[in-house]
PDB file of C-alpha atoms in Angstrom:
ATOM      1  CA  UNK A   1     -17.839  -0.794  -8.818  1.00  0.00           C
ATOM      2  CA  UNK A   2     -15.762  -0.285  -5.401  1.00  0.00           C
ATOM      3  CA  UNK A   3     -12.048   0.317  -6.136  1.00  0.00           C
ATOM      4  CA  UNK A   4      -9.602  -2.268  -4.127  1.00  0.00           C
ATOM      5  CA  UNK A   5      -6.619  -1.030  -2.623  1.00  0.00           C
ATOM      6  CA  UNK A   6      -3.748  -2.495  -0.933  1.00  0.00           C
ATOM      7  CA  UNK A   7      -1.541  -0.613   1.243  1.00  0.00           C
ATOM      8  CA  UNK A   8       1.909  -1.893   3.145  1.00  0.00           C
ATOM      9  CA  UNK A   9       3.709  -0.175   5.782  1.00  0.00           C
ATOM     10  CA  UNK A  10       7.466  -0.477   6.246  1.00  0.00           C
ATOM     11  CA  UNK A  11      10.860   1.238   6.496  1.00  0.00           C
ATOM     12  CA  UNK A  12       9.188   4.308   4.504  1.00  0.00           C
ATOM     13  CA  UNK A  13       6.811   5.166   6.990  1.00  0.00           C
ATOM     14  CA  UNK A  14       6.360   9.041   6.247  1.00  0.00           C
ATOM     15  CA  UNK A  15       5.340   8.277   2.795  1.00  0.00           C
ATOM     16  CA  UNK A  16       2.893   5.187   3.927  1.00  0.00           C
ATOM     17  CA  UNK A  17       1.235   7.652   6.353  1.00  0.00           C
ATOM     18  CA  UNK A  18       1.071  10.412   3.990  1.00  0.00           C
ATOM     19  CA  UNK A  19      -0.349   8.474   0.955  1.00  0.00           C
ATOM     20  CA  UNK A  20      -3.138   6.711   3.603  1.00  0.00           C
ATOM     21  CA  UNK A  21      -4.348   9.948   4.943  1.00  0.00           C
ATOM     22  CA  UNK A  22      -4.275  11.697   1.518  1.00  0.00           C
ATOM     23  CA  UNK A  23      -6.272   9.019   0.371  1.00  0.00           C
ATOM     24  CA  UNK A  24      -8.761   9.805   3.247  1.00  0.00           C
ATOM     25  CA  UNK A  25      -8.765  12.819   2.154  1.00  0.00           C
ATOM     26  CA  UNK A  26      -9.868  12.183  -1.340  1.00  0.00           C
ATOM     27  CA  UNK A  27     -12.207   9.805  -0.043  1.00  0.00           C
ATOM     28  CA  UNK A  28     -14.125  12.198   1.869  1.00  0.00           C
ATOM     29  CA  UNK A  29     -13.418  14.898  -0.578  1.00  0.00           C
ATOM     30  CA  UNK A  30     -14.815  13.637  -3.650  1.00  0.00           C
ATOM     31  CA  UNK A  31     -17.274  10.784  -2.570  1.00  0.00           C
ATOM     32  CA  UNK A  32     -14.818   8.272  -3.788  1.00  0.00           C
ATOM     33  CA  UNK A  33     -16.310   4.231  -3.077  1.00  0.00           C
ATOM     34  CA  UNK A  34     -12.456   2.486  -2.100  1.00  0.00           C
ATOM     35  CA  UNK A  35     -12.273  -0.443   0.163  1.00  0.00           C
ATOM     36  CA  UNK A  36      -8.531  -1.038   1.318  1.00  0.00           C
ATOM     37  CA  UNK A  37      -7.096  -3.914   2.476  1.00  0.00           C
ATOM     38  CA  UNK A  38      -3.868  -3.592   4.826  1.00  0.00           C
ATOM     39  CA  UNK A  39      -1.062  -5.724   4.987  1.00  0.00           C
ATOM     40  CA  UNK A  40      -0.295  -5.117   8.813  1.00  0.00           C
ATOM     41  CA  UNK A  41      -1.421  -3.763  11.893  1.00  0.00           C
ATOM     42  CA  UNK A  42       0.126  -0.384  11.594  1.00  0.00           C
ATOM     43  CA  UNK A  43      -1.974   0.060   8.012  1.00  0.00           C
ATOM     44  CA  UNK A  44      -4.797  -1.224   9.506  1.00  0.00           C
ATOM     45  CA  UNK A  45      -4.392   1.587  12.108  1.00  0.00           C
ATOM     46  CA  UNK A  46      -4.120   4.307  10.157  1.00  0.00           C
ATOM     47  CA  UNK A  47      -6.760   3.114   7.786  1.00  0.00           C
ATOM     48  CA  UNK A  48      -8.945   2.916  10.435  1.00  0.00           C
ATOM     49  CA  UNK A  49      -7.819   6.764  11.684  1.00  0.00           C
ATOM     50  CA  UNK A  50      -8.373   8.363   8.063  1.00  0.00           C
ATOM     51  CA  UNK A  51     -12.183   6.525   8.098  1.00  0.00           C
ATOM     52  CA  UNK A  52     -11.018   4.542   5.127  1.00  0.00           C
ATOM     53  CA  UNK A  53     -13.375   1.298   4.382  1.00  0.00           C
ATOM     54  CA  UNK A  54     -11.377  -1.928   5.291  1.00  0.00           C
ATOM     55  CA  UNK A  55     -11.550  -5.299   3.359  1.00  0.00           C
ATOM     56  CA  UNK A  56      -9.291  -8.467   3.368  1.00  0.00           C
ATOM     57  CA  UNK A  57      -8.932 -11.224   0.652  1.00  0.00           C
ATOM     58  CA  UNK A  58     -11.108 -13.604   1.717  1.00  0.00           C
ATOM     59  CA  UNK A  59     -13.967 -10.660   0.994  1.00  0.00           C
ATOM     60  CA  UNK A  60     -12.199  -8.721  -2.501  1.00  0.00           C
ATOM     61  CA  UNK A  61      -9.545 -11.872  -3.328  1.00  0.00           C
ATOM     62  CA  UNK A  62      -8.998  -9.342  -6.327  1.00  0.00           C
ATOM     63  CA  UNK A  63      -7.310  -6.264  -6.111  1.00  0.00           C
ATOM     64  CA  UNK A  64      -7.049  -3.015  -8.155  1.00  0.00           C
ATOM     65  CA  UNK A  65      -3.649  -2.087  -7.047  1.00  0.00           C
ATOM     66  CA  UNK A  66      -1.301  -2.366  -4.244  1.00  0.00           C
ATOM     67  CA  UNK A  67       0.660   0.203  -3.000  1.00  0.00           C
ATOM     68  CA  UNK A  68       3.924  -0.765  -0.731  1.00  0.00           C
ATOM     69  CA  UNK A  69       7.282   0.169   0.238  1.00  0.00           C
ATOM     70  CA  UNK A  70      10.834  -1.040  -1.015  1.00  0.00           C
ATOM     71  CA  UNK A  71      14.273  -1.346   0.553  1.00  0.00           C
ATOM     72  CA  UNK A  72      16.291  -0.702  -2.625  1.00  0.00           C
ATOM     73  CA  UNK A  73      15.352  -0.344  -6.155  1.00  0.00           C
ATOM     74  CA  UNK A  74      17.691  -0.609  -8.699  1.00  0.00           C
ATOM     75  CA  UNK A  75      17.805   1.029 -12.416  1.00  0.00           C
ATOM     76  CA  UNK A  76      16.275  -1.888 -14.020  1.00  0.00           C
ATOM     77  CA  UNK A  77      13.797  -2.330 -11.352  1.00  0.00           C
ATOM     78  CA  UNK A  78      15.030  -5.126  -9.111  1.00  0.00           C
ATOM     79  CA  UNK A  79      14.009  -4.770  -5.687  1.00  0.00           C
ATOM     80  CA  UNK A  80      14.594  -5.693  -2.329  1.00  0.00           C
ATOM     81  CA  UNK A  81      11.872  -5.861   0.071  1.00  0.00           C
ATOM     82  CA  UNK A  82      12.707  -5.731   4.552  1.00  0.00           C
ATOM     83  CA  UNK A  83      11.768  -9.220   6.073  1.00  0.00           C
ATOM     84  CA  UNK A  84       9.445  -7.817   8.501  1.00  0.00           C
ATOM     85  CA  UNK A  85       6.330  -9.163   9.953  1.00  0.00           C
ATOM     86  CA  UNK A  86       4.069  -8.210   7.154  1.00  0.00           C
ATOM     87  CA  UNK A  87       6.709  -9.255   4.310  1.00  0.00           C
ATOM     88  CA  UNK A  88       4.379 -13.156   3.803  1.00  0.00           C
ATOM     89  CA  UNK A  89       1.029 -10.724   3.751  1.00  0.00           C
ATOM     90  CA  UNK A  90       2.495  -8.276   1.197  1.00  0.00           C
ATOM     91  CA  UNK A  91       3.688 -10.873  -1.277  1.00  0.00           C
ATOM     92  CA  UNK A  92       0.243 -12.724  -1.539  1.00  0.00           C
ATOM     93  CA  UNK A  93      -2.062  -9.811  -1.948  1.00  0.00           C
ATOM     94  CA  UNK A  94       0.859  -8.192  -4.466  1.00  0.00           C
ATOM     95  CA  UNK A  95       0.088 -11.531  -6.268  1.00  0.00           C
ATOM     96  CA  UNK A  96      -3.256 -10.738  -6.492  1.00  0.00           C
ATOM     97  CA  UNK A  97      -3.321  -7.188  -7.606  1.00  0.00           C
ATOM     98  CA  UNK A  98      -3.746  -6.154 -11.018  1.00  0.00           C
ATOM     99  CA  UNK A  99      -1.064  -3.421 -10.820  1.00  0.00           C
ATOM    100  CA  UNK A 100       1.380  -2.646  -7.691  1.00  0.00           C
ATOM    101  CA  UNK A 101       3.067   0.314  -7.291  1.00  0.00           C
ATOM    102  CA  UNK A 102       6.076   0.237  -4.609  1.00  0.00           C
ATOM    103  CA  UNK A 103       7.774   3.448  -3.029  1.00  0.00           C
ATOM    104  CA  UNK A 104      11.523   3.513  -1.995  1.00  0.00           C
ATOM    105  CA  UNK A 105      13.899   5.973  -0.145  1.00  0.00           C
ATOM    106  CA  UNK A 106      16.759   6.653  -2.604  1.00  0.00           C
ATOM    107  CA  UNK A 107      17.753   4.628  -5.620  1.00  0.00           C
ATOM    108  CA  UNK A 108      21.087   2.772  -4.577  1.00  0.00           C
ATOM    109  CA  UNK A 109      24.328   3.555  -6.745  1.00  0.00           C
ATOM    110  CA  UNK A 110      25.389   0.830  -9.329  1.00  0.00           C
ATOM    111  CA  UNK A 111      28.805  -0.192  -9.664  1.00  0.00           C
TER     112      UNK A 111
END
């Protein structure tokens, strides 16, 4: 069975373009059957660059995991997501992702 993946793209752009071309990487690497379905334009991009398969809901309405980006996380997970473009995108396919996995710059201090 084809493994669904969403990816986002945000404020922690290094680490979005990193994980989407190592996962092209793997892809190519090891044969690996992943469809991904992007969030935004700039995913959909680099998807696209790295030769990674491209879905949306409509096609795979359910999704193995979703990776995407944070603002802030705190110490007993709270989080605060930007209000860009994508932000309406990223909270329905999060909704329909068995697992999601978000990334962040720095943990904020706690007071």
């Amino acid at each position: 069975r084809d493994f669904c993946l969403s990816r986002g793209l945000g404020d922690v752009y290094k680490r979005q373009v990193y994980a989407i071309e190592r996962l092209g990487q793997r892809v190519l690497e090891e044969n690996l059957d992943v469809i991904c379905i992007p969030t935004s334009f700039q995913s959909k991009q680099l998807a696209l660059k790295y030769n990674l398969r491209l879905s949306d809901l409509s096609m795979h309405p359910n999704i193995d995991v979703t990776i995407d980006g944070a603002d802030e996380i705190d110490t007993v997970l709270n989080l605060i997501k930007g209000g860009g473009g994508a932000l309406l995108q990223e909270k329905i396919v999060a909704y329909n992702s068995k697992a999601v996995s978000y990334t962040h710059l720095t943990l904020p201090t706690i007071y």
